[in-house]
Coordinates of C-alpha atoms (C1' of nucleotides) in Angstrom, one line a residue:
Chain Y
X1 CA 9.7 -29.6 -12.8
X2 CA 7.2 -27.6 -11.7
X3 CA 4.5 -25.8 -13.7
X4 CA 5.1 -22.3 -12.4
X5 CA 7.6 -21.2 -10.4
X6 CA 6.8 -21.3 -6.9
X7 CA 5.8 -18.6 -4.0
X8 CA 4.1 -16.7 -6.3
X9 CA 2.8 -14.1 -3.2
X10 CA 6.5 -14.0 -1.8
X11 CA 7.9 -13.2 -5.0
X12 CA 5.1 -10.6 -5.4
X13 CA 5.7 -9.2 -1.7
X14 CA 9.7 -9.2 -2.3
X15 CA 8.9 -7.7 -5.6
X16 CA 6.6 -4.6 -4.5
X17 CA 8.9 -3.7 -1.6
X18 CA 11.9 -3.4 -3.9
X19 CA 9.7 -1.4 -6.1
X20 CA 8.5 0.8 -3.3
X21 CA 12.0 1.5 -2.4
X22 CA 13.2 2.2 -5.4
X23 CA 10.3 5.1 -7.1
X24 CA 7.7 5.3 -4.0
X25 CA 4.4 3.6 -3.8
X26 CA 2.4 6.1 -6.1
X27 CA 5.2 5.7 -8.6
X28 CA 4.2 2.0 -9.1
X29 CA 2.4 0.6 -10.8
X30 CA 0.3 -2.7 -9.9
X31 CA 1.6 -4.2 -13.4
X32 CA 5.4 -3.3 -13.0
X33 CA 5.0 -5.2 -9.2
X34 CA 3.4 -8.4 -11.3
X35 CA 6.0 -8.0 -14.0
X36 CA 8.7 -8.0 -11.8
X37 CA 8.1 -11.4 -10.3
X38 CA 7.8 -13.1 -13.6
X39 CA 3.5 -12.6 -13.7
X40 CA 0.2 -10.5 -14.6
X41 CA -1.6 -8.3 -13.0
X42 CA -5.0 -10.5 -13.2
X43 CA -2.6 -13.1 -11.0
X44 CA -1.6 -10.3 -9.2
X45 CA -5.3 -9.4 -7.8
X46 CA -5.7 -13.2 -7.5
X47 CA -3.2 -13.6 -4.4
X48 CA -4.0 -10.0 -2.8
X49 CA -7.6 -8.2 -2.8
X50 CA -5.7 -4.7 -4.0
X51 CA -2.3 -3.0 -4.1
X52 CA -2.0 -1.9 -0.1
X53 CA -2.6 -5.3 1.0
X54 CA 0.8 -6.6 -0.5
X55 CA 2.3 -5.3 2.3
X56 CA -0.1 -6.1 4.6
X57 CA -0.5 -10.4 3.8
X58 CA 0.5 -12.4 6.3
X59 CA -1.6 -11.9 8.7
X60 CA -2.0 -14.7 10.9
X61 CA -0.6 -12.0 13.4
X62 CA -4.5 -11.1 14.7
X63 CA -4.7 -15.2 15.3
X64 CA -2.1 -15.7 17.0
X65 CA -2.3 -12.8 19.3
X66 CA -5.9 -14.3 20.3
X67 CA -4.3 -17.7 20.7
X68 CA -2.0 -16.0 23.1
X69 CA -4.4 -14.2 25.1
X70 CA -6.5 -17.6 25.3
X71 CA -3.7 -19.5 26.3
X72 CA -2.8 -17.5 29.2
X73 CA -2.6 -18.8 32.7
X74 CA -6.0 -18.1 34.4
X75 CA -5.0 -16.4 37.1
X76 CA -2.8 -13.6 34.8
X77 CA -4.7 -10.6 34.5
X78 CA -5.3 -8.6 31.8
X79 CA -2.2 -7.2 30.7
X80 CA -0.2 -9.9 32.1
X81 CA -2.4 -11.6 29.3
X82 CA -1.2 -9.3 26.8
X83 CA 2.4 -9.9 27.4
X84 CA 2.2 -13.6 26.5
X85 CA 0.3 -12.8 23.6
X86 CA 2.6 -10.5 22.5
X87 CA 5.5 -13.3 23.8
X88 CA 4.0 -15.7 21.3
X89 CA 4.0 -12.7 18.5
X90 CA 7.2 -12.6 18.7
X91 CA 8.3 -16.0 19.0
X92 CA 6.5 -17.0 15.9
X93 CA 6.1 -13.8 13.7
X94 CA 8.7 -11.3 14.6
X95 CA 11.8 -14.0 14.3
X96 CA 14.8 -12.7 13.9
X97 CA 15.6 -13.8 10.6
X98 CA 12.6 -11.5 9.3
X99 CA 13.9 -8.4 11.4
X100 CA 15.4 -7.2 8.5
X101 CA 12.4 -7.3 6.2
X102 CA 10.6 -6.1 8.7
X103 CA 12.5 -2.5 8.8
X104 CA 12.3 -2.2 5.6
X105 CA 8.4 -2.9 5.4
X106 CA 7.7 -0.3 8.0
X107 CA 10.0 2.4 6.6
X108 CA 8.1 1.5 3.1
X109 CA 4.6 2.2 5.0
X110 CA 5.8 5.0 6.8
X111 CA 6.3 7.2 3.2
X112 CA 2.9 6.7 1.9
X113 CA -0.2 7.9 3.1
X114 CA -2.4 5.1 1.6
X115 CA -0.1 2.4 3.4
X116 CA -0.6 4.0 7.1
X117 CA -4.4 4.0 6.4
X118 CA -4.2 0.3 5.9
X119 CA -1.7 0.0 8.9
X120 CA -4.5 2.0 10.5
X121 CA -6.7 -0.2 9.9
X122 CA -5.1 -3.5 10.6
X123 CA -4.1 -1.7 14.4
X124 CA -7.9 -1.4 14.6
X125 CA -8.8 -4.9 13.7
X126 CA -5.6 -5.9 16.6
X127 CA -7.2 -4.1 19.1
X128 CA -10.6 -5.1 18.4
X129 CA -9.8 -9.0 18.7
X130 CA -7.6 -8.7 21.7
X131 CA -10.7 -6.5 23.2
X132 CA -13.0 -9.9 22.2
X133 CA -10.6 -12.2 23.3
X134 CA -10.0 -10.3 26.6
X135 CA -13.9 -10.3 27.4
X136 CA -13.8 -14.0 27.1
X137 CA -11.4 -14.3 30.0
X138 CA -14.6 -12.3 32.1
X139 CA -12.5 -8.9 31.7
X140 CA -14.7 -6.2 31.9
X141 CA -15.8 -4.4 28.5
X142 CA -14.1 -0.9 29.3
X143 CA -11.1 -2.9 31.2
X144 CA -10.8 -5.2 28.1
X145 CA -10.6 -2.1 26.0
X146 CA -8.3 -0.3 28.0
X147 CA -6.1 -3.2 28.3
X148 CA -6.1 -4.0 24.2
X149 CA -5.3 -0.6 23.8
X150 CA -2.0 -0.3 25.7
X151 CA -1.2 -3.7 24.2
X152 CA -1.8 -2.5 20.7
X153 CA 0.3 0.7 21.9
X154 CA 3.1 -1.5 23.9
X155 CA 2.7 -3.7 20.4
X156 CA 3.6 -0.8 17.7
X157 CA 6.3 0.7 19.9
X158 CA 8.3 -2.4 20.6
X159 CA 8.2 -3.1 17.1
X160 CA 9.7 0.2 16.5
X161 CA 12.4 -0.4 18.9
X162 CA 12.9 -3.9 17.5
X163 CA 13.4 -2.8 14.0
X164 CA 15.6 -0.1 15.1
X165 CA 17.5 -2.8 17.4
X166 CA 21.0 -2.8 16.9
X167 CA 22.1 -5.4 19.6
X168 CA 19.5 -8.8 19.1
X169 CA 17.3 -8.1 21.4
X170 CA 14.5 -10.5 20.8
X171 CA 11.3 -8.9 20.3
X172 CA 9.2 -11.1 23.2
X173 CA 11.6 -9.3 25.3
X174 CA 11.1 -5.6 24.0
X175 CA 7.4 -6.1 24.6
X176 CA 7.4 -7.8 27.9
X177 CA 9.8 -4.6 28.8
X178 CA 7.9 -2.3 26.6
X179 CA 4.7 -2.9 28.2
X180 CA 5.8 -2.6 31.4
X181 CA 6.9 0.8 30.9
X182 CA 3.7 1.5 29.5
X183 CA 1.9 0.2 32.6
X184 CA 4.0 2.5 34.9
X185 CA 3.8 5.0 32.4
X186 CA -0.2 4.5 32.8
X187 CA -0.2 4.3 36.4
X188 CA 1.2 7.9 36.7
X189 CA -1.4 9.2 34.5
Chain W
X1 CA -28.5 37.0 -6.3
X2 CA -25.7 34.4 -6.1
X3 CA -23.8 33.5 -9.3
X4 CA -24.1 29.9 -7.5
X5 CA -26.2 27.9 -4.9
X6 CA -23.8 28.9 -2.2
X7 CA -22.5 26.1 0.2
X8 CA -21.5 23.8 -2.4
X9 CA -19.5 21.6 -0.2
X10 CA -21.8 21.2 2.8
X11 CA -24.7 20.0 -0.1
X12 CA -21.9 17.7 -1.7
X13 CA -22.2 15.8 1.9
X14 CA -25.8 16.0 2.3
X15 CA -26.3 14.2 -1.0
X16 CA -22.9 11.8 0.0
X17 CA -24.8 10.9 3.2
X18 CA -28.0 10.2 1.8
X19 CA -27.2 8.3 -1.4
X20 CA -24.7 6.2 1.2
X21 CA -27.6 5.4 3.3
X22 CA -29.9 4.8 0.3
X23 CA -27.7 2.5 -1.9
X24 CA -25.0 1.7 0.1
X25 CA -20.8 3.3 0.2
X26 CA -19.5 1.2 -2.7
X27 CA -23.1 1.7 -5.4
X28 CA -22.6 5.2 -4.7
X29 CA -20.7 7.1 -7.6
X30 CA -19.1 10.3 -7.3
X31 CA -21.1 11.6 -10.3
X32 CA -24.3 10.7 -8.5
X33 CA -23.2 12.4 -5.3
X34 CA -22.3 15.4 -7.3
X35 CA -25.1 15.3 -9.6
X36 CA -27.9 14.5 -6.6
X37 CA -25.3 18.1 -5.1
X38 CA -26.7 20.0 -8.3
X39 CA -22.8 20.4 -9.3
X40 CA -20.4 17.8 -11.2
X41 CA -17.4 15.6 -10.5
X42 CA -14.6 18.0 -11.2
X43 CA -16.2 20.3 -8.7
X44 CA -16.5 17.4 -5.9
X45 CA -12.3 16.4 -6.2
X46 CA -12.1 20.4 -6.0
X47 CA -14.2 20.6 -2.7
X48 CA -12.8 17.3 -1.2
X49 CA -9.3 15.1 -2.3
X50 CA -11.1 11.5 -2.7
X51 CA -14.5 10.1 -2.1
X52 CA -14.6 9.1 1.3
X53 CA -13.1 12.5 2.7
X54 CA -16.5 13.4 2.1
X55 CA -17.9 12.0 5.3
X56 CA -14.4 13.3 7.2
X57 CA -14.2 17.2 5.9
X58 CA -14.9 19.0 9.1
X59 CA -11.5 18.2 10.0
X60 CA -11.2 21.4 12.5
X61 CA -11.5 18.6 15.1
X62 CA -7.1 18.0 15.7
X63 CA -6.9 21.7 15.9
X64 CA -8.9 22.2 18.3
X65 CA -8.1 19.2 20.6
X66 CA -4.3 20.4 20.7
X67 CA -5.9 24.2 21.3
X68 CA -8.0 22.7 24.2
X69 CA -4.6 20.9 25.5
X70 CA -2.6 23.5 25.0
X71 CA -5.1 25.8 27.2
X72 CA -5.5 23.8 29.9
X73 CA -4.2 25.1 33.5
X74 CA -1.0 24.5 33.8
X75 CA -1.2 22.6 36.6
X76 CA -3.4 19.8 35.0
X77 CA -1.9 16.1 34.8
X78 CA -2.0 14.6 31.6
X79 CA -5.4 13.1 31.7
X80 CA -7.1 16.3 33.0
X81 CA -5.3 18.2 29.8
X82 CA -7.1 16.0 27.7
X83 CA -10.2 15.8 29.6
X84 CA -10.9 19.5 28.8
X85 CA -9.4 19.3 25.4
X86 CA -12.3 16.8 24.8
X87 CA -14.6 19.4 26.4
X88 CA -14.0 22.2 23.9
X89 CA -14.8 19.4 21.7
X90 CA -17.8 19.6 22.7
X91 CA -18.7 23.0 23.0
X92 CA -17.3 24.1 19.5
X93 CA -18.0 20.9 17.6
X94 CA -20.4 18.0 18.9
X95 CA -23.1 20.5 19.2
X96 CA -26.5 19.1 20.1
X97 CA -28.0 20.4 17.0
X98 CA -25.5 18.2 15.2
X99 CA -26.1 15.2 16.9
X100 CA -28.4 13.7 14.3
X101 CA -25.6 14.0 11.7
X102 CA -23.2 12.5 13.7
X103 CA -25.4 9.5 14.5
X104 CA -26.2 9.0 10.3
X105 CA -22.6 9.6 9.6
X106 CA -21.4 6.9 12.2
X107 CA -23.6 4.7 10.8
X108 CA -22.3 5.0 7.0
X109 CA -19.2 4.7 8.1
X110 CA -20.1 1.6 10.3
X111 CA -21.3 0.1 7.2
X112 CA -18.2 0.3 5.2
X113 CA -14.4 -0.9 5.4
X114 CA -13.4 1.7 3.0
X115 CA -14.6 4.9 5.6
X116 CA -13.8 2.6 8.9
X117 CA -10.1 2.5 7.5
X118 CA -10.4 6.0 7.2
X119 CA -11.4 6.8 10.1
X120 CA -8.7 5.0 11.4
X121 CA -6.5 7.0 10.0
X122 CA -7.6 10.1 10.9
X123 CA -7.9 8.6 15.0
X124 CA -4.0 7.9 14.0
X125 CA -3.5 11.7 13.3
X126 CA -5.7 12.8 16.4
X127 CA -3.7 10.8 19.1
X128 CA -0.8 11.9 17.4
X129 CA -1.5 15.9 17.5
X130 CA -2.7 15.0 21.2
X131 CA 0.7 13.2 22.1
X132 CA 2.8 16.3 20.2
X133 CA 0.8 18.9 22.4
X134 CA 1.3 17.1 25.8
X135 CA 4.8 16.6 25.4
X136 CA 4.9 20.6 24.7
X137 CA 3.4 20.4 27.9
X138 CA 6.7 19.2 29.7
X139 CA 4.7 15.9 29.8
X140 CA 7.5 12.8 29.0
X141 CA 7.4 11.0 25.7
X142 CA 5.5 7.5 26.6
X143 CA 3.2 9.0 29.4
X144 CA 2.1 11.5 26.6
X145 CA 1.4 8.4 24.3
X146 CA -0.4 6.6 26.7
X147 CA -2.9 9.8 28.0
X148 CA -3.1 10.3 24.5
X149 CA -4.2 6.8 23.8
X150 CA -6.3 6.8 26.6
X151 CA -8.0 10.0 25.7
X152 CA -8.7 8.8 22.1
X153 CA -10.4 5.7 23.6
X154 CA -12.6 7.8 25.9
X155 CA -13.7 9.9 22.9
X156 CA -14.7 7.3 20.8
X157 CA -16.5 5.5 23.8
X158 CA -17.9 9.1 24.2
X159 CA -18.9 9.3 20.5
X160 CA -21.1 6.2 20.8
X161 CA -22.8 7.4 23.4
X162 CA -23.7 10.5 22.7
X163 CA -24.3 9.6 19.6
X164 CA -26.9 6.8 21.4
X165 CA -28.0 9.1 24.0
X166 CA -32.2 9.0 24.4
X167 CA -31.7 12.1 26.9
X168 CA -29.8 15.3 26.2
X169 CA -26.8 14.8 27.5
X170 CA -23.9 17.2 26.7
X171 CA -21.0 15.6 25.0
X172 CA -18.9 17.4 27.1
X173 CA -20.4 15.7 30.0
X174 CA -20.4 12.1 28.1
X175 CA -16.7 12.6 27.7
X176 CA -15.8 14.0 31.0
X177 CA -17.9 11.0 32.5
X178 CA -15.9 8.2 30.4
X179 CA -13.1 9.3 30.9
X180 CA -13.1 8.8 34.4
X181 CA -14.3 5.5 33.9
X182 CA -10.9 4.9 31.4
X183 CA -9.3 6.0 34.2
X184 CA -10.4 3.8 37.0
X185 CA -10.4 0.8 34.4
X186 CA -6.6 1.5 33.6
X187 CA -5.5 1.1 36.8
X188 CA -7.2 -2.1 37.7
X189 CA -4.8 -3.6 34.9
Chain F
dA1 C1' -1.7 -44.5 -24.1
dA2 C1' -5.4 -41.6 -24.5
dG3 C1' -8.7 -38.8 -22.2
dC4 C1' -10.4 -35.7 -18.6
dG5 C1' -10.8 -32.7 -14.6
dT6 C1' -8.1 -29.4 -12.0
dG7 C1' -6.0 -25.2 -10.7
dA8 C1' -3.0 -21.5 -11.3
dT9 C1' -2.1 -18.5 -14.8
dG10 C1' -2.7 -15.0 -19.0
dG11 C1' -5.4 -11.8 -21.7
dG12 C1' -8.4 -8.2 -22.4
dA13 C1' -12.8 -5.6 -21.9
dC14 C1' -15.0 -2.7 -18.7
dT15 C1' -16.2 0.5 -14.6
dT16 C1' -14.8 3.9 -11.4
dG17 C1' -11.7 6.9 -8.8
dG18 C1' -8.7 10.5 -9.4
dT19 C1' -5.7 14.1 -12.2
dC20 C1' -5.1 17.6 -15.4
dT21 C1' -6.0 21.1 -18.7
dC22 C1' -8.8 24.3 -21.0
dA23 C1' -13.1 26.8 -21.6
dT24 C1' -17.0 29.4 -19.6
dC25 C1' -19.3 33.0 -17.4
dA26 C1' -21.3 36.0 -14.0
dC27 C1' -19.6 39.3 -10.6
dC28 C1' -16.6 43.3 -9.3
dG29 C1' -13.7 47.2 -9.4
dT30 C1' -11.7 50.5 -12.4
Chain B
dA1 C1' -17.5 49.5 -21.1
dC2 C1' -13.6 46.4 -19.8
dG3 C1' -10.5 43.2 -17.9
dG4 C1' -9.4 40.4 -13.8
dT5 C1' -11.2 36.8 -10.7
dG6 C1' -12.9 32.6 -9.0
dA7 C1' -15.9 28.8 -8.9
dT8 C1' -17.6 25.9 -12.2
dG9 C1' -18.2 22.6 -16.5
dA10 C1' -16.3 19.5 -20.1
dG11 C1' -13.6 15.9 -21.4
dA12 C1' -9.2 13.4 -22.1
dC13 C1' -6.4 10.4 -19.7
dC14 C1' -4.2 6.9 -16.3
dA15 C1' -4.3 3.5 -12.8
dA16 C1' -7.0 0.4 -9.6
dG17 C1' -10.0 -3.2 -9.4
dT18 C1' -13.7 -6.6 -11.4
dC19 C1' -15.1 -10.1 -14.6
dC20 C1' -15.1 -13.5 -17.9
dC21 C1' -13.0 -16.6 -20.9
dA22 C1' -8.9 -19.1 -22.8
dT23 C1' -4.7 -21.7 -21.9
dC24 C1' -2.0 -25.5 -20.5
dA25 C1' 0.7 -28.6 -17.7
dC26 C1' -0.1 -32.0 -14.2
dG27 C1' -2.2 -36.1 -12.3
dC28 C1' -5.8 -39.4 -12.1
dT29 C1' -8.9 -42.5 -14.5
dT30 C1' -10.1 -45.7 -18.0

DNA sequence: AAGCGTGATGGGACTTGGTCTCATCACCGT
DNA sequence: ACGGTGATGAGACCAAGTCCCATCACGCTT
């Protein structure tokens, strides 16, 4: 048998989201989170640098959207880029199975002030890496951070939609259609 | 003469900004700031909510981007509403004389995750106002994201240089300028 | 079988951000 | 002269976050 009980940062994660629900962010308390899944708030601090960023952990998103933008075909330009990044997002983050948890993550961040900042934040860091990764295709600087910003935009509205999704739409397919309509939407501007 | 040194808020950021740049964001107490200020800590939380709203107090900035949008000719696209939103900017805000400031204050924040994810926050709130105010303009829902997007890119682009510029020129004219270039980079996507 | 290093955890002291309440005290109008 | 006002000071208090040390079961070595 094992020495501790396993996923220590998922039960953490499961265990701060229910809290969250239940009495709001501000009425929690880092110690209640770390007594609820069965540990102390030293352990706690030990899997996440500070209370926003239990929300905020898995984030191999930034990676992978990088992967995806370097693993486009050479001729796709830079939005076309985008899309399969934001393809390979969905295909290996957004699942369906975590739909669900999803929803219930964003309505959790929406309520609080402090999470937004750190959503804030991570949509900064997105865009940032996508500009990088774009530039290394030979995109243009200002083309590059055009382009990461309508991704990052297409991004955080088909997630929206997704979590909102009543019919199983996958979310590569919200995006690819999303950022389309933000393209056109563009173009008219 | 005064029962107090008057402008105790604007010397609470003077002696923010300077201990900042002397000791760094995170070695920087509030009691120093408020002591360096000539006043104490329960006076700073009554002039600002937390300790890096400091740097971000000014806040008139939203207000008067969705004044400038809201005043532009009705005839304006999208773009061109927030093209002279930025300009009144300019003219009420991003003075010359505060140009200095701006270029210390950029830098402290620059230096630090904690300001940076507020910053973030607060470009959050201004591309939201700007979206709000275009769509009061008739403009539809995602075109008004995206302008507003694209406007919030051109300002910060703007920022830097202005911020940079070795010759005088007029933020106004900086932003007009880069926008135009946002422009013509969008559509090459 | 006994011993030892390892790694995740627990415990608690400590600093700082932030809140709250009460006291102070010079100005101002009556 | 007097009381109201408004910005400030003082200090208790809580929670976030840091640090250091102790614990203790597991597996590997001897």
């Amino acid at each position: 048998m094992a020495r501790w009980q396993p996923h220590a940062s998922e039960r953490l994660v499961v265990a701060a989201l229910e809290l969250f629900e239940e009495r709001g962010y501000e009425n929690t308390t880092v110690i209640q989170i770390a007594e609820r899944a069965g540990l102390t708030k030293s352990t706690f601090f030990r899997h996440f640098p500070d209370k926003r960023e239990v929300l905020f952990g898995g984030g191999a998103v930034s990676g992978l959207l990088v992967e995806g933008i370097d693993a486009a075909p050479a001729g796709a330009g830079p939005l076309e880029a985008v899309a399969h990044a934001l393809e390979v997002i969905g295909a290996e983050v957004f699942t369906s199975d975590r739909r669900e948890f999803g929803a219930r993550r964003s309505a959790a961040i929406a309520a609080n002030p402090e999470l937004r900042e750190r959503e804030a934040l991570k949509g900064l860091r997105v865009t940032a890496s996508m500009t990088d990764a774009l530039k290394r295709r030979g995109v243009p600087d200002l083309a590059a951070r055009v382009a990461a910003e309508l991704g990052a935009l297409a991004w955080k509205i088909a997630y929206e939609r997704w979590t909102d999704a009543a019919n199983g739409d996958t979310f590569g397919e919200l995006a690819r259609r999303t950022l389309a309509e933000v393209r056109a939407a563009g173009a008219v501007c």
